[in-house]
mmCIF file of C-alpha atoms in Angstrom:
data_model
loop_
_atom_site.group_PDB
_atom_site.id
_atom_site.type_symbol
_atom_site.label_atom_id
_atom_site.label_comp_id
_atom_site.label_asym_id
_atom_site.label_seq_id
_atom_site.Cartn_x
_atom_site.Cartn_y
_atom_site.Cartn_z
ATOM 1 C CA UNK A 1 193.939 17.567 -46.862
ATOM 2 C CA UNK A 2 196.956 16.222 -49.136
ATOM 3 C CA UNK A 3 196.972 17.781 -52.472
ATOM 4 C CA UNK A 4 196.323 14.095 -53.929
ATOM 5 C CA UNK A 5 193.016 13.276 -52.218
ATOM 6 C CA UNK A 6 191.877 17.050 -53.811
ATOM 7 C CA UNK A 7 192.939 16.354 -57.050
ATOM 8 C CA UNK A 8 191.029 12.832 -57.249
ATOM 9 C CA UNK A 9 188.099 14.694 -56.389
ATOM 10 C CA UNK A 10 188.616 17.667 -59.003
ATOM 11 C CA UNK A 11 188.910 14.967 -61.345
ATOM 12 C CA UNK A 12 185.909 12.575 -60.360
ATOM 13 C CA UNK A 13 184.166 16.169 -60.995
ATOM 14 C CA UNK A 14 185.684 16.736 -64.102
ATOM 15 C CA UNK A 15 184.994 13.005 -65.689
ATOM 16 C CA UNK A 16 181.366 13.309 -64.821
ATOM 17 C CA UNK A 17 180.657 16.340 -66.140
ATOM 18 C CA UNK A 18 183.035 15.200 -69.096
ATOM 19 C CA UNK A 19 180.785 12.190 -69.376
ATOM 20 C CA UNK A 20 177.575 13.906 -68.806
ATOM 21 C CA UNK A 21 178.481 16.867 -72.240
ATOM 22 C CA UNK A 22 179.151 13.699 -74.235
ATOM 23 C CA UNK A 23 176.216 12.117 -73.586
ATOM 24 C CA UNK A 24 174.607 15.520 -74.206
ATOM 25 C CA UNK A 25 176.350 15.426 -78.022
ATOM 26 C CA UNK A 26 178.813 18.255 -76.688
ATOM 27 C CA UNK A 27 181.938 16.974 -77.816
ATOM 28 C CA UNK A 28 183.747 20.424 -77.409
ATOM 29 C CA UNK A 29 182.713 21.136 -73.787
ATOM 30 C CA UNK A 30 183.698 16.932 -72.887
ATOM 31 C CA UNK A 31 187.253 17.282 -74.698
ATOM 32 C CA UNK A 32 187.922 20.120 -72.471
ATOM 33 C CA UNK A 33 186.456 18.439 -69.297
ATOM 34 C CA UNK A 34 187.974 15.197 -69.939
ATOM 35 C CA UNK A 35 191.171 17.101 -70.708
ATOM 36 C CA UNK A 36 191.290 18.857 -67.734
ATOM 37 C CA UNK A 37 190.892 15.499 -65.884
ATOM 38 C CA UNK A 38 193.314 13.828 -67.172
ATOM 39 C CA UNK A 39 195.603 16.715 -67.214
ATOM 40 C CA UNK A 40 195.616 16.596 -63.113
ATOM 41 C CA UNK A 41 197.383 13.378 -63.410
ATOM 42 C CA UNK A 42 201.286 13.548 -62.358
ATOM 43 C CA UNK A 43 202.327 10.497 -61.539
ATOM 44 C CA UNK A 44 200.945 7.419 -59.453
ATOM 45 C CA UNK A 45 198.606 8.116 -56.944
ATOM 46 C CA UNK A 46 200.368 8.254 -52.922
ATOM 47 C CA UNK A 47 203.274 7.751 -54.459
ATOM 48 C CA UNK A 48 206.638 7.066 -51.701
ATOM 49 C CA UNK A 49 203.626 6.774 -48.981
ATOM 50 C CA UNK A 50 203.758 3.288 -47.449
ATOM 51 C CA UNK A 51 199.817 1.617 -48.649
ATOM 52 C CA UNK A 52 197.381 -0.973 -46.377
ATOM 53 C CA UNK A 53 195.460 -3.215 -47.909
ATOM 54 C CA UNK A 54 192.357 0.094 -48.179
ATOM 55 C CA UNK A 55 194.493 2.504 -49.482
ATOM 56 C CA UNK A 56 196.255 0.213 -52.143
ATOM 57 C CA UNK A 57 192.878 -0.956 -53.760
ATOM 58 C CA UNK A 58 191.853 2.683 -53.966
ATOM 59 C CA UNK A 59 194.663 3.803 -55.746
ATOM 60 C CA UNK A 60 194.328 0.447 -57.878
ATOM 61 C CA UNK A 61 190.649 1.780 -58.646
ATOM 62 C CA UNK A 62 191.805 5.415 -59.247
ATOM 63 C CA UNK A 63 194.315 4.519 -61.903
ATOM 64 C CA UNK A 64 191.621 2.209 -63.776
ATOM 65 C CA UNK A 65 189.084 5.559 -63.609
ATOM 66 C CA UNK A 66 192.505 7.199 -64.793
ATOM 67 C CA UNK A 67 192.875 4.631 -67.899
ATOM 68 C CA UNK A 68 189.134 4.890 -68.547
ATOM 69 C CA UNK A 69 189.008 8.747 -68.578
ATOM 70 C CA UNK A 70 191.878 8.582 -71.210
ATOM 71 C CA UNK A 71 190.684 6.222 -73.404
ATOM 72 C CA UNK A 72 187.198 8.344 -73.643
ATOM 73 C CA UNK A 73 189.231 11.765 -74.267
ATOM 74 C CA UNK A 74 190.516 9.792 -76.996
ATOM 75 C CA UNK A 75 187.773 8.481 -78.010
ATOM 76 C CA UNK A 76 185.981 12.189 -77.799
ATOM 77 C CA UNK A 77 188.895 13.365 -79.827
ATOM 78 C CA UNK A 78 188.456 10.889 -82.429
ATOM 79 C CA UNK A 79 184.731 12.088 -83.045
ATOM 80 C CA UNK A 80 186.225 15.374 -83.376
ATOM 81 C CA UNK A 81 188.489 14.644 -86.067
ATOM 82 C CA UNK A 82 191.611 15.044 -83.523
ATOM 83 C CA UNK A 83 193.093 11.656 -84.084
ATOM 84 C CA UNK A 84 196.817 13.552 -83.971
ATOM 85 C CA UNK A 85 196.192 14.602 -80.487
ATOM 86 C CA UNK A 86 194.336 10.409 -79.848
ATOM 87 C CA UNK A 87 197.023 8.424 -81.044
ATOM 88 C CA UNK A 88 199.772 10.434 -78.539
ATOM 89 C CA UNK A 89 197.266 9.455 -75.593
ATOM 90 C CA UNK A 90 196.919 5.840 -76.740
ATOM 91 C CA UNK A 91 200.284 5.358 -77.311
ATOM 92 C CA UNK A 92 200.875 6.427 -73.780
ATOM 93 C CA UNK A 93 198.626 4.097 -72.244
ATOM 94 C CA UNK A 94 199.529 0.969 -74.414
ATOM 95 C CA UNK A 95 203.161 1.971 -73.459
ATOM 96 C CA UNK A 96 202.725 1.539 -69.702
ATOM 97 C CA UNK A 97 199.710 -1.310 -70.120
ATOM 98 C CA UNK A 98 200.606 -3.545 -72.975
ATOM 99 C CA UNK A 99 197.852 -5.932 -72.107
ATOM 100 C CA UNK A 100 195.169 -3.087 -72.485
ATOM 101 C CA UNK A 101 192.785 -4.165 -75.284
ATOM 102 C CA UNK A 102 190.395 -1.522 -75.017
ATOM 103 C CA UNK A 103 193.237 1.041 -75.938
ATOM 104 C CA UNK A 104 194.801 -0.847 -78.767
ATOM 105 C CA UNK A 105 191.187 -1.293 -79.998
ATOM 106 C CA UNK A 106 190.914 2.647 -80.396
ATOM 107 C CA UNK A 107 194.501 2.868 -81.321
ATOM 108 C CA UNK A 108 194.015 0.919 -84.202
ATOM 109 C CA UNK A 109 190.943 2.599 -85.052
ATOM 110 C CA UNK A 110 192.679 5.934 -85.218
ATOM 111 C CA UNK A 111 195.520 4.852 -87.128
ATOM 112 C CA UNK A 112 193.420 3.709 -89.786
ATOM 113 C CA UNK A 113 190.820 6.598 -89.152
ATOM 114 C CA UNK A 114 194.008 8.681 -90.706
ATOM 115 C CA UNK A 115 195.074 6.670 -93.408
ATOM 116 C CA UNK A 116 198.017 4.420 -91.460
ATOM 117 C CA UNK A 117 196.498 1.115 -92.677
ATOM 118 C CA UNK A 118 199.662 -1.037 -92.189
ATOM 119 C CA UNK A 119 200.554 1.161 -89.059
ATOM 120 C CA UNK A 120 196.866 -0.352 -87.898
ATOM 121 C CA UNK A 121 197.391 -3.897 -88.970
ATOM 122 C CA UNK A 122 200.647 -3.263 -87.024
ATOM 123 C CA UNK A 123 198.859 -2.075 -83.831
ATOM 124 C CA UNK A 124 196.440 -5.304 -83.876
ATOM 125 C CA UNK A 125 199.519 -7.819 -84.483
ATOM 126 C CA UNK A 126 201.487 -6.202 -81.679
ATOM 127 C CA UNK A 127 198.945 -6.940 -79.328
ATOM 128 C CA UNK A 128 197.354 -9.623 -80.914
ATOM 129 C CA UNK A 129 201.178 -11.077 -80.257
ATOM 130 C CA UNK A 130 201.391 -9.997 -76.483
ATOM 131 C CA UNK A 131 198.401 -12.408 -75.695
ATOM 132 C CA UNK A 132 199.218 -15.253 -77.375
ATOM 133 C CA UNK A 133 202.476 -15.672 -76.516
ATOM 134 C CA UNK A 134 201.996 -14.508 -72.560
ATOM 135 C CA UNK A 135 198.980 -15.280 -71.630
ATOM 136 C CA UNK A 136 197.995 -17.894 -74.036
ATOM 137 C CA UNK A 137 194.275 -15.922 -75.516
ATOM 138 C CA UNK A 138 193.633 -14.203 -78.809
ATOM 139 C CA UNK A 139 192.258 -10.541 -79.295
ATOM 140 C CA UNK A 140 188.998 -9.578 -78.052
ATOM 141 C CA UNK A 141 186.304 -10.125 -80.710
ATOM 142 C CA UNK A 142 186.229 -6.231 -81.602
ATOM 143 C CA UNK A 143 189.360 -6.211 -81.632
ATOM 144 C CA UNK A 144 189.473 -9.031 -84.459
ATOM 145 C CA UNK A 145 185.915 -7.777 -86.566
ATOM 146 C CA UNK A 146 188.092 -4.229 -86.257
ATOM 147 C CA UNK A 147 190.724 -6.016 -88.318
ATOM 148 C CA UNK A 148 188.504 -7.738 -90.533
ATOM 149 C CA UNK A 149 187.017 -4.136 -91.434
ATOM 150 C CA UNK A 150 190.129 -2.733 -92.158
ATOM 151 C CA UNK A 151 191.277 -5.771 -94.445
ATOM 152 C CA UNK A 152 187.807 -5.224 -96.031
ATOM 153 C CA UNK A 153 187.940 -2.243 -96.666
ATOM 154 C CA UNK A 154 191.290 -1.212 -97.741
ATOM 155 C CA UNK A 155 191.076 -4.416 -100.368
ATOM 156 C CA UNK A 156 188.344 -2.188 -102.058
ATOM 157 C CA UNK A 157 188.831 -1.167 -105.576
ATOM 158 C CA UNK A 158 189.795 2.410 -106.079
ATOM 159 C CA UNK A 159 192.807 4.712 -107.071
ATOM 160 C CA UNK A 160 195.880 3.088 -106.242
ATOM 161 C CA UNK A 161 198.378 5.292 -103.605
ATOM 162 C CA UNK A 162 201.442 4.333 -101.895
ATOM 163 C CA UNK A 163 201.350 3.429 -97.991
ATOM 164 C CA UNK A 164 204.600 3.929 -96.800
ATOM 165 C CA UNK A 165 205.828 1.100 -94.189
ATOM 166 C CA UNK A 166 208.947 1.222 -92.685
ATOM 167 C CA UNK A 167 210.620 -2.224 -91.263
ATOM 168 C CA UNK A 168 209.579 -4.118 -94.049
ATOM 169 C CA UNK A 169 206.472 -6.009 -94.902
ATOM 170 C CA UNK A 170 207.414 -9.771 -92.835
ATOM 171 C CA UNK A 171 209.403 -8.381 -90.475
ATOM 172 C CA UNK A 172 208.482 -9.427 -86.784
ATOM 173 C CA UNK A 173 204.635 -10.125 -87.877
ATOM 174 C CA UNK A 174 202.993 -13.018 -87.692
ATOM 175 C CA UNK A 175 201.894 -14.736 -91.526
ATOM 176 C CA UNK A 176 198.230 -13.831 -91.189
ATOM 177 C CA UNK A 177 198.721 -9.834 -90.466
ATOM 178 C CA UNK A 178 201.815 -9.804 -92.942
ATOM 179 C CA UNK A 179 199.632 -10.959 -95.879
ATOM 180 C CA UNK A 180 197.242 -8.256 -94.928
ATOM 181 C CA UNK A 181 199.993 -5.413 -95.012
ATOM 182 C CA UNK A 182 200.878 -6.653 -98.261
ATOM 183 C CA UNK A 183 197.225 -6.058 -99.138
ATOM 184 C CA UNK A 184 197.646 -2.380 -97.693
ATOM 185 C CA UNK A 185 200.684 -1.634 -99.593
ATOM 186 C CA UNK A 186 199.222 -2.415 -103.106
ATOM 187 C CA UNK A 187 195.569 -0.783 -102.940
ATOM 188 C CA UNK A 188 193.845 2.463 -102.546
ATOM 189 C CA UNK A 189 192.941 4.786 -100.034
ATOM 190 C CA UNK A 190 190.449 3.866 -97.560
ATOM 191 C CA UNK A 191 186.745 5.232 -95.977
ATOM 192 C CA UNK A 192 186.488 5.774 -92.411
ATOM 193 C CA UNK A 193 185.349 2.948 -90.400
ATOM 194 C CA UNK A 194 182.333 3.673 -89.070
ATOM 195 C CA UNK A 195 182.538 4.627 -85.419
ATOM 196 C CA UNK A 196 180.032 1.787 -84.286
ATOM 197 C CA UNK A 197 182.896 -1.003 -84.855
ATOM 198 C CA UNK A 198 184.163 0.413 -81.386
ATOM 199 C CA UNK A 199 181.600 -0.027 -78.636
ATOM 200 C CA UNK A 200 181.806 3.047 -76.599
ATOM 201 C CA UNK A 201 181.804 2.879 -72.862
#
């Protein structure tokens, strides 16, 4: 048996038991599980092996289980207070999938989980950009209420801090988002968002 086809079933293993802690409320024993899964990942599936029509739709499939299984170890990370080690993962995945709403939905949620409000607003305009001017469609409607939270929230009252922003506050952002860096920039720190924003799958 190729190494592959044992590996897709260590990790099919390791999800579901991954999934199963989580559900449990074991968010220690699922970020190692999920970990693990994700960790057995090298590259694309049958890679250099020449793919029917079968083969090609399972490896299609396996990489969406892949995508999925990342974006809950994130996710698990987040409700552990690990958003340095979610963002890296996120990034990753919005890197290679630019389209992929459900991770810049969590990406944006864990920038602004740490405090990176205008790195946030910046997350939601880059994709928010991407579908509009490729595919013609605007953000999922999480996607958008996420924004609206952050806006909300960071335009509270409280003790004024610095945000630092690097490129400037226009540059390369659409009106809309730009206004609400500028809003970032000049107010105070911010609460958590409260994890039920993001639907969890």
């Amino acid at each position: 048996m190729r190494p592959e086809v044992i590996d897709l079933f260590c990790f099919e293993v390791e999800r579901g038991t991954g999934r199963e802690a989580l559900a449990a409320g074991h968010l220690d024993r699922a970020r190692e599980q999920l970990g693990r899964a994700v960790a057995r990942w090298k590259g694309p599936m049958l890679a250099g092996i020449p793919l029917g029509p079968v083969l090609t739709a399972r490896t299609v499939t396996a990489e969406e289980d892949r995508l999925l299984t990342v974006e809950l170890l994130a996710d698990v990370q987040l409700r552990s207070g690990r958003d340095d080690l979610a963002i890296p993962l996120l990034r990753g995945v919005v890197a290679r999938h630019p389209f992929r709403e459900p991770a810049y939905l969590l990406l944006t949620r864990a920038l602004f989980e740490r405090g990176d409000n205008a790195e946030a607003l910046t997350a939601y305009d880059e994709i928010r950009t991407k579908l509009v001017t490729e595919l013609g469609v605007g953000p999922a409607s999480n996607l958008q209420e996420l924004r609206r939270s952050i806006v909300a929230a960071v335009s509270r009252p409280g003790p004024a801090r610095a945000v630092a922003f690097t490129g400037g506050i226009g540059a390369g952002r659409s009106p809309a988002v730009a206004a609400d860096v500028a809003v970032v920039a000049a107010v105070s720190a911010t609460p958590l968002l409260p994890n039920a924003v993001v639907p969890h799958r």
